[in-house]
XYZ file of C-alpha atoms in Angstrom:
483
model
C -12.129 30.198 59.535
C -14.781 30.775 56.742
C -12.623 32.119 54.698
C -14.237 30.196 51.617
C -17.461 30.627 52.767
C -16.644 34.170 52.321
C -15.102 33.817 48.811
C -18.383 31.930 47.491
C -20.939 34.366 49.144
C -19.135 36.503 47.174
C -19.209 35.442 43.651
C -22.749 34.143 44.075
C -23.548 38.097 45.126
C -21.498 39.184 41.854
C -22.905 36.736 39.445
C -26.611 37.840 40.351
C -25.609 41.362 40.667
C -26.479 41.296 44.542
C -23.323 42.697 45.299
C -23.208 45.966 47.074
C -20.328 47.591 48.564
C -20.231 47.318 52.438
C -19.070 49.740 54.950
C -15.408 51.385 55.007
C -13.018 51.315 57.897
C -11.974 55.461 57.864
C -8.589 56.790 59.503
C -6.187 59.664 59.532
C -2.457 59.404 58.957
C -0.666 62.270 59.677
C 2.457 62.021 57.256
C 3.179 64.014 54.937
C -0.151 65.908 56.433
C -3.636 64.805 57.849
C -5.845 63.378 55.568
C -8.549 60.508 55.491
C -7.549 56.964 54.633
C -10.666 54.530 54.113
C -9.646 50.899 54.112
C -12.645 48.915 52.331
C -13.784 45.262 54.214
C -11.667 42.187 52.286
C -14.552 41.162 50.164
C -14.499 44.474 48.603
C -11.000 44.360 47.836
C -11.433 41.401 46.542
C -14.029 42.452 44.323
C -11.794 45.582 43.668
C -9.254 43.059 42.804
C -11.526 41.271 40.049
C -12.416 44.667 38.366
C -9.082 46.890 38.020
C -7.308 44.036 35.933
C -9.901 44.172 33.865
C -10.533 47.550 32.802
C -6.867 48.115 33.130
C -6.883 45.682 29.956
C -8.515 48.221 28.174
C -7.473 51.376 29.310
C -3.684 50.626 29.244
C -3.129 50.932 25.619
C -4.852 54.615 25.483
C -2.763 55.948 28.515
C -0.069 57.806 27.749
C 3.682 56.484 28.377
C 4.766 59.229 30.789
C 1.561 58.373 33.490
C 3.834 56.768 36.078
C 1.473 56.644 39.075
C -0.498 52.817 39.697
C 1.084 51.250 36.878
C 3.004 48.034 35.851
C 6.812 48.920 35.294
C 6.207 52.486 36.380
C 6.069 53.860 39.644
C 7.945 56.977 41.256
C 11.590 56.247 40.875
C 11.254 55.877 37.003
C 8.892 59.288 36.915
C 12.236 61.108 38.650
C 14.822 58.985 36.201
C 11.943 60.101 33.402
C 11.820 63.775 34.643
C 15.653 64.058 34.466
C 16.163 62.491 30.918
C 14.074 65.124 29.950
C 16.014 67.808 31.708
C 19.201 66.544 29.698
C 17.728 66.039 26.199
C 16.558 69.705 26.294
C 19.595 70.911 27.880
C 21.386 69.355 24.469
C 19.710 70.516 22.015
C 21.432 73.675 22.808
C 18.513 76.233 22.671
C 18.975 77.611 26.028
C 17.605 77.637 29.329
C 15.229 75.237 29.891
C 12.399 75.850 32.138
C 9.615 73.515 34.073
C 6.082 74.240 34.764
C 4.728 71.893 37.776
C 0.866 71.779 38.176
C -0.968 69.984 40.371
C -4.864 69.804 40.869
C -6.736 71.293 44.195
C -8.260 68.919 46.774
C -7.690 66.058 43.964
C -9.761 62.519 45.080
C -12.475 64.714 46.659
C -13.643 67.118 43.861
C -13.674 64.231 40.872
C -16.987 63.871 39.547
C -18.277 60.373 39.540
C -20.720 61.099 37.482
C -18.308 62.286 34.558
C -15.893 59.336 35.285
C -19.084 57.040 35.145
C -19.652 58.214 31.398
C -15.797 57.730 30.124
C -15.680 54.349 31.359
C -19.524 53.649 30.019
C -18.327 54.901 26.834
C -14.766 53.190 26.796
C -16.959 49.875 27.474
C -19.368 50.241 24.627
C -16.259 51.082 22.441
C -14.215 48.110 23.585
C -17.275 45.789 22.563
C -18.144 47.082 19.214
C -14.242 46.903 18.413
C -14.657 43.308 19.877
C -11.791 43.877 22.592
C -14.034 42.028 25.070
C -17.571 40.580 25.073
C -21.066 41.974 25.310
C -21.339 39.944 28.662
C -18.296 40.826 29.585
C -18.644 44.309 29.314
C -22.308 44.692 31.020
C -21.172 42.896 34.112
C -18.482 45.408 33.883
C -20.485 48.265 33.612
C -22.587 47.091 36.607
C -19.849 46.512 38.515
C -18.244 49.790 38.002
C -21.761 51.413 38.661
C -22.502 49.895 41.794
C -19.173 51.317 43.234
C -19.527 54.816 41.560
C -22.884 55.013 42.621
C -22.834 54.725 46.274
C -21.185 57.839 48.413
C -18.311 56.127 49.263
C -18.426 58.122 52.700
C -21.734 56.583 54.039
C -21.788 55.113 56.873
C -18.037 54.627 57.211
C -16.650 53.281 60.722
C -14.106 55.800 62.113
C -10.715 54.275 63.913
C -9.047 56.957 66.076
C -9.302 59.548 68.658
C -11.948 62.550 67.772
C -8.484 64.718 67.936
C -7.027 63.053 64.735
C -9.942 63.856 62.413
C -10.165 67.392 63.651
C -6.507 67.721 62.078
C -7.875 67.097 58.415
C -9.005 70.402 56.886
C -13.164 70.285 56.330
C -12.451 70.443 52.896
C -10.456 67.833 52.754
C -13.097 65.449 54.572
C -14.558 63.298 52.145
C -17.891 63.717 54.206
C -18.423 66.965 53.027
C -17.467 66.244 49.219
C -20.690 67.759 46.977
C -22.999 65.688 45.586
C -21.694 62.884 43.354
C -18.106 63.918 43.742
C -15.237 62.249 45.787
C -13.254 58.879 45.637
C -11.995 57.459 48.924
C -7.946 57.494 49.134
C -7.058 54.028 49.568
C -8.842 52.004 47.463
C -7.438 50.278 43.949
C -10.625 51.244 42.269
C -9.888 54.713 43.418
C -6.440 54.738 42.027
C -7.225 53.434 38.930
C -9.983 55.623 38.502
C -7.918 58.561 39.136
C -5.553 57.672 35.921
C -8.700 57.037 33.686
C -10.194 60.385 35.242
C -7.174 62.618 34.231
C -6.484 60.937 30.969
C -8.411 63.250 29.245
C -6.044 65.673 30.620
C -2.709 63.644 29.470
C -4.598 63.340 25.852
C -5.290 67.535 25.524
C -1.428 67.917 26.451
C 0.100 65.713 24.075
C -2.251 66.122 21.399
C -3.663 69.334 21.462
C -0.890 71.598 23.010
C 1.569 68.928 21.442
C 3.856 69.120 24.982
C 6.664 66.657 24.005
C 8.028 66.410 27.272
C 5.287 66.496 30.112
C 4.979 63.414 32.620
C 2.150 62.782 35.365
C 2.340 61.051 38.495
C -1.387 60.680 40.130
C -2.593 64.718 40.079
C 1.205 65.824 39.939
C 2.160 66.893 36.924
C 5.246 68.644 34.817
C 5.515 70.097 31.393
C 8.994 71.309 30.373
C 10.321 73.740 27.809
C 12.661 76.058 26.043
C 10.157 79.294 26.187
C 8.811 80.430 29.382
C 5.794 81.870 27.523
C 4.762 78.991 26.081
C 4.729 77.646 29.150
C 2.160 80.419 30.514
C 0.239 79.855 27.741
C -0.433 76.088 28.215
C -0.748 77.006 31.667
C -3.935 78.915 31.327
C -5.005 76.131 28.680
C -4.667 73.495 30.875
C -6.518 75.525 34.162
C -9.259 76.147 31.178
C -9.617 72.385 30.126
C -9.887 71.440 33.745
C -12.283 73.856 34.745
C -14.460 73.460 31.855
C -14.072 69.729 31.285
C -13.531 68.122 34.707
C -14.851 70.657 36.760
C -11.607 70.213 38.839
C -8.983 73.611 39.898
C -5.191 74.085 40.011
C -4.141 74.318 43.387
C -2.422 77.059 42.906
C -0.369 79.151 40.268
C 1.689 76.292 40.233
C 5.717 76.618 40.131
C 7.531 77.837 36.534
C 11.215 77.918 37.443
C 14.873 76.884 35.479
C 15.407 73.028 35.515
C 18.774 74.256 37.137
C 16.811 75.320 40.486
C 16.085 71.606 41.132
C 12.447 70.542 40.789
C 10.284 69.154 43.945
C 9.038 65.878 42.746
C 7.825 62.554 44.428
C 10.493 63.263 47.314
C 13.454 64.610 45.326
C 14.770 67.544 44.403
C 15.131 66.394 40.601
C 18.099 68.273 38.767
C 19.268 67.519 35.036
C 22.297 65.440 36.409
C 21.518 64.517 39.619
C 18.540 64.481 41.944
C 18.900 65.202 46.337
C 16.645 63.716 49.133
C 13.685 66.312 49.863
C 14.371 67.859 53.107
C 10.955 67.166 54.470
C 11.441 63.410 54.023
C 15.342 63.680 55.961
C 13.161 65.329 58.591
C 10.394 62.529 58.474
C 13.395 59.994 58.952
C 15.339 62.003 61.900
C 11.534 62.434 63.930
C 10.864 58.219 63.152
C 14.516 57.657 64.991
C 14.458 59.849 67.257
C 10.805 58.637 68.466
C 12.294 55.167 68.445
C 15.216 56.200 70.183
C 13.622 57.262 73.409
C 11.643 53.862 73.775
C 14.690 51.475 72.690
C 17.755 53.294 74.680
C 17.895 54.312 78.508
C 20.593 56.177 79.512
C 21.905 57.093 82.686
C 23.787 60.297 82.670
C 24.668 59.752 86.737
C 26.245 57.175 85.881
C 27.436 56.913 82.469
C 25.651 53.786 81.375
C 23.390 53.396 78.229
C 21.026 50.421 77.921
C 19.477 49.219 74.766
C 15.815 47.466 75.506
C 15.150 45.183 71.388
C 11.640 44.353 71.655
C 10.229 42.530 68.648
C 8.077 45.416 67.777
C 10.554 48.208 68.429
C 13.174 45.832 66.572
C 11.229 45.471 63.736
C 9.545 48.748 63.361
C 13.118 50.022 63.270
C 14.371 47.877 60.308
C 10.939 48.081 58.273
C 11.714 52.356 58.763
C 15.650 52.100 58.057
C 15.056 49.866 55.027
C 12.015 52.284 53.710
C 13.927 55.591 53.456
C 17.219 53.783 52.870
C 15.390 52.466 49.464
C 14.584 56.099 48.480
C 17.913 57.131 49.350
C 19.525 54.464 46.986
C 17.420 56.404 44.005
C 19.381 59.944 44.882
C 22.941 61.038 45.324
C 22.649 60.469 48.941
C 26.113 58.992 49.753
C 26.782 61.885 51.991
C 23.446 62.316 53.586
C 23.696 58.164 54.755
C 27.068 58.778 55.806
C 25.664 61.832 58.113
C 23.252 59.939 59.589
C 25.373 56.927 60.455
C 27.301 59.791 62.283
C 24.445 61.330 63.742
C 22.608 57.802 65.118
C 26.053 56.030 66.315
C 23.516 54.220 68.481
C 22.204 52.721 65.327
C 25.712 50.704 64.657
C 24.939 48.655 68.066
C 21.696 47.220 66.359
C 22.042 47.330 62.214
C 24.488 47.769 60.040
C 24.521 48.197 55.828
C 25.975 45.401 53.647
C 28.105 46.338 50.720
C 25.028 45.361 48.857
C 23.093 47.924 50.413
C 21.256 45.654 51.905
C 20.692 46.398 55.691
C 21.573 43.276 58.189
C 20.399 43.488 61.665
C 22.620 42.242 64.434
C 20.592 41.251 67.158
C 20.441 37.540 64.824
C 23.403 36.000 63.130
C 22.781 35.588 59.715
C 23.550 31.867 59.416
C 24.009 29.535 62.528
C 24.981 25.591 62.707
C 25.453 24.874 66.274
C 24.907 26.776 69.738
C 28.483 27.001 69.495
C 28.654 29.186 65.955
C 25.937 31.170 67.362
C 27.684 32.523 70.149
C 30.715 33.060 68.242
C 28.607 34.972 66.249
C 27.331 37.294 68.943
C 30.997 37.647 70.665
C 32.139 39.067 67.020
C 29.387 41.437 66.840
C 30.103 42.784 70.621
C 33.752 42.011 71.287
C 34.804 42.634 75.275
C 31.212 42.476 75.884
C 29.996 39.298 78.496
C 27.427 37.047 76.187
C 24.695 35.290 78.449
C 22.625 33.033 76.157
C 19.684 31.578 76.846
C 19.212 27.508 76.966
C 16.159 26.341 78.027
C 16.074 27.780 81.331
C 18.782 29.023 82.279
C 21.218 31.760 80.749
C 24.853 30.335 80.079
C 27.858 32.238 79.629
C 31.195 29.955 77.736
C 34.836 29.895 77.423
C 36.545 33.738 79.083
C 32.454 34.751 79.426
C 31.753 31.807 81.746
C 34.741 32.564 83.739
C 34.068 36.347 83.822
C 30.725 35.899 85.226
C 32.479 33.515 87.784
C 34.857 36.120 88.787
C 32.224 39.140 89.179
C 28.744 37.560 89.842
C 29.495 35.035 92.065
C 28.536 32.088 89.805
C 29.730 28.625 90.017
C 31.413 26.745 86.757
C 29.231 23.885 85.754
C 30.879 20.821 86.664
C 30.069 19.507 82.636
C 30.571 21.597 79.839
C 28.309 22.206 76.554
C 30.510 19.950 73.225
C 32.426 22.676 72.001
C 32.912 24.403 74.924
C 35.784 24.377 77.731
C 34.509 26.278 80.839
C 30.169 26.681 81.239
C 28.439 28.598 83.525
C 25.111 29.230 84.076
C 21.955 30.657 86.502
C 17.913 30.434 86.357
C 16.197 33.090 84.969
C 14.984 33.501 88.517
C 18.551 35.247 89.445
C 19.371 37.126 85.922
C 18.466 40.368 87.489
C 20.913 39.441 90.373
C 23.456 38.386 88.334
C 23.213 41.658 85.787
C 23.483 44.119 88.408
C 26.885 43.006 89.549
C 28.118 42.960 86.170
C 27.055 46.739 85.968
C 28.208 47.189 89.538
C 32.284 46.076 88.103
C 31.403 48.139 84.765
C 31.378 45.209 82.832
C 29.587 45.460 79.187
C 27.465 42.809 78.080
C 24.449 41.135 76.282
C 21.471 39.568 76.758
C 20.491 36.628 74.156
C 17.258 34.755 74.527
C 15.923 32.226 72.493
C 12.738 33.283 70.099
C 11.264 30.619 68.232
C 13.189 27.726 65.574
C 15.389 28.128 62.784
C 15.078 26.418 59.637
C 16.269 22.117 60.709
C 14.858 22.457 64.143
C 17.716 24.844 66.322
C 16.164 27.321 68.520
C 16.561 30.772 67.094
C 18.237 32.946 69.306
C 18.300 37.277 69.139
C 19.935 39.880 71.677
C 17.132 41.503 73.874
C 19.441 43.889 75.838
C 22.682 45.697 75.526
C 24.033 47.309 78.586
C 27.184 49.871 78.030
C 28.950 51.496 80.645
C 29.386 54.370 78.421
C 26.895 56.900 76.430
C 29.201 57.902 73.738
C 27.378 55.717 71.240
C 23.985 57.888 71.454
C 22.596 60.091 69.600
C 24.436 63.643 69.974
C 21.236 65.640 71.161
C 20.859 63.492 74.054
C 24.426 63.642 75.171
């Protein structure tokens, strides 16, 4: 409601340099592991929003081209396409095996120094205005900008979201609470992000130019340096723990992983090979818990009897696309024909609810994808569900048509409407106040069928209409651990 109210206060606090940051909203997620998320208010990520274009400006020509992580035209799937072009140019130049060294850096956002990342951008900004790449004005308001979110602990204060239980799953060295003095960035921000890539620049400038790695790549603090000699790999390995130690004050995690490009490198989700890259296991498994989770609150079934229900709330509906179409997307970046095809196989239930374009697309089919009359709609649903009795919602009533209408008739006891819909032959139709009367005779004589209900307009005024319930007098379309 004050929405520009908000928007001026704003500006007005960043053109007198009244702006200060304001509290963060802190949370834990628990995939791939427990760790603090802290969601700034909007005006902050607004203001976040006015200052990463800007320094971006400057520091995007100095970056390296192999930093893929909070980039335009980068991002993970062209780090894995990056990582396996290098894998095949070394493979041909016929020298031998080629081996990988994959480093990443210990407790990463929490053990930067603020105060060291506060002097490489001061100094990039007083080089960028002598070299006249922006303004003196430009560049102070920068500087103060950049200050007064370096400068405050970004874990004062915060407001925690969640049960006491979820916290006490993140490590206490992971808690950006108890981050030392002047050290720690708060996962979730741009700023943070962006001040990550500037942080460990100095790192992507020592390999290239000092150890002269050709073929090294960095995504956030995950990094890979590739090569024909395994000893020069331990050597720039103990260089680069060195330069990190002594320069950033930051630590390898661990020894790290030095291994033939052959075994398959673990990499943003993939195991990355020189001609092909696989699914990670861990993110299959991610998938499989999501579906199974929403498996038990969409589908009832009734082993006594042999029946399986399937309940499409608009939450459960959506939250099921929004996952399918999320891993789906990675899996289109690997060879992953066979894993989709398995878990087609494994979530038959799945096929009752979506199903995958040649495109690749996914289509849901509790809609139809393009409707011009009440009549095309329920053709559309008898297609999708053939032998199946449709009862569509109009107005207030459900109404079954044509070999439907005279189903119901036969097994529910309902009357034929004396005038039928245009495009119909035979109508019949009950309240909602006897649905549940009329649905459990239909699953008293075993007869299959669907529940549509109208759910807002379509595009020229038609009421939108979507399946809410399935029932099946059969369970051989669930998932085979429930069986």
């Amino acid at each position: 409601m004050r929405l520009l109210d908000h928007i001026v206060d704003t500006a007005t606090a960043l053109h007198d340099r009244s702006y200060a940051p304001s509290r963060s909203s802190c949370f834990v997620v628990q995939r791939p592991k427990a760790r603090e998320i802290h969601a700034a208010l909007f005006a902050d990520r607004v203001v976040h929003h006015v200052l990463e274009p800007r320094l971006e400006a400057i520091y995007e020509p100095i970056f390296i081209h192999d930093l893929y992580s909070n980039r335009k035209g980068k991002g993970t799937h062209r780090a894995v396409a990056r990582l396996s072009g290098f894998m095949r140019s070394l493979e041909g130049m016929g020298q031998g095996m080629v081996y990988a060294l994959q480093l990443d850096v210990r407790n990463f956002f929490n053990t930067i120094d603020r105060r060291i990342l506060w002097g490489m951008i001061k100094g990039r900004l007083a080089k960028a205005v002598r070299r006249q790449t922006i303004g003196q004005e430009e560049g102070d308001a920068l500087g103060w900008l950049t200050w007064r979110l370096l400068s405050r602990h970004p874990a004062a204060e915060v407001i925690a979201h969640g049960r006491k239980s979820e916290f006490e799953r993140v490590p206490p060295y992971k808690r950006l609470a108890a981050a030392p003095p002047g050290k720690g960035l708060p996962i979730g921000n741009l700023t943070s992000q962006f001040f990550a890539n500037v942080y460990l620049n100095e790192l992507d400038q020592f390999v290239k130019h000092q150890l002269r790695c050709r073929h090294y790549l960095r995504y956030v603090d995950d990094f890979v340096l590739l090569h024909h000699d395994r000893d020069q790999l331990m050597i720039w390995h103990k260089a680069i723990a060195d330069f990190l130690r002594e320069r950033l004050d930051l630590e390898l995690k661990d020894k790290g992983r030095l291994c033939p490009v052959g075994d398959g490198i673990d990499f943003l989700g993939y195991i990355v090979r020189p001609h092909y890259c696989l699914v990670r296991r861990r993110v299959v498994g991610n998938l499989r818990e999501k579906l199974d989770a929403l498996f038990r609150r969409m589908v009832y079934v009734d082993e006594k009897r042999a029946t399986l229900t399937v309940r499409l709330t608009v939450p459960d509906r959506e939250a099921l696309l929004a996952t399918l179409a999320s891993y789906f997307g990675h899996f289109r970046h690997a060879n992953a024909y066979r894993l989709t095809h398995s878990l087609w196989q494994r979530y038959p239930w799945l096929r009752k609810i979506v199903t995958m374009a040649p495109s690749g697309r996914l289509r849901p089919l509790w809609q139809p994808t393009m409707v011009t009359s009440l009549r095309s709609q329920w053709r559309w649903f008898r297609e999708q569900a053939p032998g199946e009795v449709v009862l569509m919602q109009v107005g207030k009533r459900m109404e079954a048509f044509g070999s439907d209408a005279e189903a119901l008739v036969a097994v529910a006891g309902v009357r034929l409407d004396p005038v039928t819909r245009p495009g119909f032959t035979v109508t019949a139709g009950v309240i909602m106040s006897r649905l549940v009367e009329v649905c459990r005779r239909l699953r008293r004589a075993k007869m299959a069928y669907q529940l549509v209900v109208e759910d807002g307009y379509l595009r020229g005024g038609m009421r939108r209409r979507v399946v809410r319930e399935w029932w099946i007098p059969t369970t051989t379309i669930i998932h085979c651990s429930h069986a």
